[in-house]
């Protein structure tokens, strides 16, 4: 299978190209730089893999949740590449990619994925790994067991038997300190998305370029001046 995967939902830019059993990948600083470096790096990895864009089976993109500008960059790139090549697209949510990274690095199969959402909130959702049964063609799949939420980190409820994985623990260490479960630092990576792609393609199908869209969990992505002032007043009085 020939796949291109990329994620710009955090401050890290992650890109990978798979040609058969071989993978070429790059990870580097992202953020505001992603809009300038994503497409040149994609073209360079395709060149290294000896693939033309039209030879891909799918363009796998991180749809979110995550940084507002990063999601727009990812979706714009996926849509533009798909329009130009006719290759279908496959969205992968950032938290599922985090869960997969935790499974690959630590063997975790019950994961509460948490991503820093800024504004004193985290994106969070629980995922459970279902290994393939004998005779099944795929290698297993993740099931999200509740809706993705944006909530204050101290409000997060961790189900019994689950570990925490993501980048939110570093951003809010005190809020997560009371959770006795293992804490794994993980980010959504293009390599994780490549591993997820076959099962997602089989279960949910592919999208056209017209269907590419970011996954926004909250519509409000910035505070007004008055809201920031009130927040500072609350913090100073507490």
XYZ file of C-alpha atoms in Angstrom:
238
model
C 0.000 0.000 0.000
C 1.258 3.490 -0.892
C 0.275 6.186 1.609
C 1.115 9.758 2.525
C 0.347 10.847 6.116
C 0.862 14.151 7.899
C -0.213 15.869 11.103
C 0.087 19.547 12.082
C -2.309 19.580 15.046
C 0.428 20.335 17.608
C 3.691 22.293 17.633
C 5.356 19.353 15.867
C 5.152 18.693 12.132
C 5.064 14.964 11.374
C 5.080 13.539 7.831
C 5.555 10.004 6.535
C 5.352 8.242 3.182
C 4.827 4.502 2.895
C 5.684 2.613 -0.280
C 4.920 -1.038 0.197
C 6.782 -2.123 3.343
C 9.146 0.857 3.443
C 8.532 4.143 5.251
C 10.233 7.526 4.913
C 9.448 10.045 7.615
C 10.365 13.436 9.025
C 9.505 15.141 12.301
C 10.435 18.725 13.020
C 9.234 21.922 14.633
C 5.795 22.818 13.364
C 3.448 25.525 14.557
C 3.411 28.592 12.313
C 6.211 27.105 10.191
C 4.058 24.183 9.038
C 2.252 26.166 6.362
C 5.603 26.904 4.689
C 7.384 23.580 5.152
C 4.638 20.953 4.869
C 4.297 20.734 1.086
C 8.040 20.959 0.278
C 8.710 18.164 2.784
C 5.871 16.063 1.334
C 7.328 16.400 -2.167
C 10.820 15.534 -0.908
C 9.613 12.368 0.870
C 7.682 11.293 -2.223
C 10.862 11.811 -4.255
C 12.855 9.692 -1.789
C 10.217 6.962 -1.986
C 10.173 7.092 -5.791
C 6.434 7.746 -5.838
C 4.334 10.150 -7.841
C 1.408 11.710 -6.015
C -1.006 9.864 -8.305
C 0.459 6.515 -7.213
C -0.823 6.947 -3.653
C -3.742 4.884 -2.391
C -4.722 7.594 0.096
C -3.709 10.930 1.593
C -3.986 10.459 5.354
C -4.348 13.751 7.228
C -4.677 14.723 10.884
C -8.126 16.274 11.125
C -7.951 17.321 14.781
C -8.725 18.296 17.373
C -5.750 20.536 17.831
C -4.347 23.959 17.119
C -6.755 25.984 14.983
C -4.137 27.180 12.478
C -2.524 23.750 12.344
C -5.803 22.047 11.459
C -6.474 24.554 8.698
C -2.986 23.901 7.316
C -3.462 20.124 7.360
C -6.888 20.232 5.749
C -5.897 22.779 3.113
C -2.891 20.659 2.125
C -4.911 17.431 2.034
C -7.659 19.020 -0.022
C -5.266 20.662 -2.473
C -3.251 17.487 -3.000
C -6.421 15.441 -3.422
C -7.948 17.852 -5.928
C -4.766 17.914 -7.976
C -4.158 14.165 -8.003
C -7.582 12.561 -7.704
C -6.285 10.512 -4.756
C -8.843 9.942 -1.958
C -8.274 11.205 1.569
C -8.524 9.616 5.008
C -9.025 11.685 8.188
C -7.456 10.481 11.437
C -8.345 12.152 14.708
C -5.396 13.384 16.739
C -6.359 11.588 19.938
C -6.610 8.200 18.244
C -3.131 8.773 16.816
C -1.919 9.504 20.360
C -3.500 6.272 21.603
C -1.786 4.335 18.819
C 1.562 5.937 19.636
C 1.125 4.896 23.286
C 0.336 1.337 22.186
C 3.371 1.159 19.913
C 5.794 2.593 22.495
C 4.372 1.214 25.750
C 1.925 -1.559 24.866
C -1.045 0.437 26.204
C -4.461 -0.864 25.134
C -6.751 1.331 27.264
C -5.809 4.947 26.809
C -7.235 8.275 27.883
C -5.705 10.507 25.230
C -5.237 14.122 26.320
C -4.067 16.992 24.151
C -3.368 20.542 25.310
C -6.239 22.690 24.004
C -4.852 25.964 25.393
C -7.185 28.376 27.236
C -6.735 26.196 30.375
C -8.467 23.226 28.730
C -7.574 19.839 27.290
C -9.072 17.709 24.548
C -9.716 14.243 25.917
C -11.345 10.933 24.989
C -10.964 7.276 26.066
C -9.873 4.636 23.543
C -9.815 0.845 23.794
C -7.721 -1.408 21.560
C -9.422 -4.433 19.988
C -6.881 -6.956 18.771
C -7.666 -8.876 15.602
C -9.387 -12.219 16.085
C -8.090 -15.349 14.361
C -8.978 -15.241 10.682
C -9.399 -11.462 10.533
C -7.410 -9.666 7.871
C -6.658 -6.468 9.792
C -4.255 -6.123 12.701
C -6.834 -4.739 15.126
C -8.463 -1.381 15.659
C -9.152 1.342 18.226
C -12.633 2.128 19.491
C -13.392 5.533 20.958
C -15.628 4.915 23.956
C -16.974 8.432 24.522
C -17.204 11.759 22.732
C -14.131 13.960 22.491
C -14.487 16.766 25.022
C -12.793 20.090 25.689
C -12.677 20.544 29.457
C -10.524 21.915 32.281
C -7.756 19.415 33.053
C -8.795 19.132 36.697
C -12.264 17.978 35.570
C -10.925 14.960 33.706
C -12.253 11.628 34.984
C -9.979 8.660 34.297
C -11.744 5.283 33.992
C -10.293 2.390 35.958
C -7.634 0.474 34.062
C -6.754 3.342 31.707
C -3.448 5.134 31.271
C -2.961 8.777 30.326
C -1.183 9.612 27.087
C -0.637 12.902 25.322
C 1.070 16.261 25.769
C -1.374 17.839 28.232
C 0.303 16.384 31.330
C 3.381 18.536 30.732
C 1.240 21.649 30.273
C -0.827 21.075 33.431
C 1.281 18.902 35.772
C -0.552 19.843 38.967
C -3.975 19.036 37.498
C -2.831 15.547 36.500
C -0.763 14.791 39.579
C -3.633 13.113 41.458
C -4.113 10.444 38.786
C -2.287 7.320 39.946
C -2.287 5.745 36.463
C 0.777 5.708 34.229
C 1.425 8.943 32.316
C 2.945 8.606 28.830
C 4.181 11.561 26.820
C 2.916 11.128 23.257
C 1.982 13.219 20.252
C 0.058 12.344 17.105
C 2.622 11.137 14.580
C 2.414 10.331 10.902
C 3.855 6.868 11.603
C 0.964 6.133 13.967
C -1.467 7.324 11.307
C 0.061 4.950 8.766
C -0.512 2.042 11.144
C -4.114 3.138 11.712
C -4.912 3.696 8.050
C -5.664 0.130 6.824
C -8.288 -0.563 9.511
C -9.842 2.902 9.117
C -10.002 2.493 5.348
C -11.679 -0.889 5.732
C -14.157 0.245 8.365
C -15.022 3.803 7.415
C -13.980 4.215 3.809
C -12.230 7.098 2.129
C -13.236 10.684 1.452
C -13.203 12.846 -1.617
C -11.358 16.153 -1.666
C -14.670 17.939 -1.205
C -15.273 16.119 2.101
C -12.023 17.182 3.762
C -12.814 19.102 6.960
C -11.224 19.821 10.347
C -12.605 18.331 13.555
C -13.384 21.290 15.779
C -14.529 20.398 19.300
C -15.186 23.984 20.267
C -16.093 26.875 18.005
C -14.556 29.487 20.277
C -10.796 29.505 19.772
C -9.816 32.833 21.348
C -10.783 35.015 24.266
C -11.856 38.633 23.975
C -9.869 41.324 25.776
C -12.598 41.537 28.409
C -12.576 37.756 28.931
C -8.800 37.732 29.395
C -9.078 40.580 31.923
C -11.766 38.738 33.898
C -9.693 35.541 33.864
C -6.661 37.375 35.284
C -8.849 38.954 37.973
C -10.180 35.525 38.981
C -6.658 34.104 39.148
C -5.368 37.006 41.281
C -8.283 36.710 43.725
C -7.978 32.936 44.136
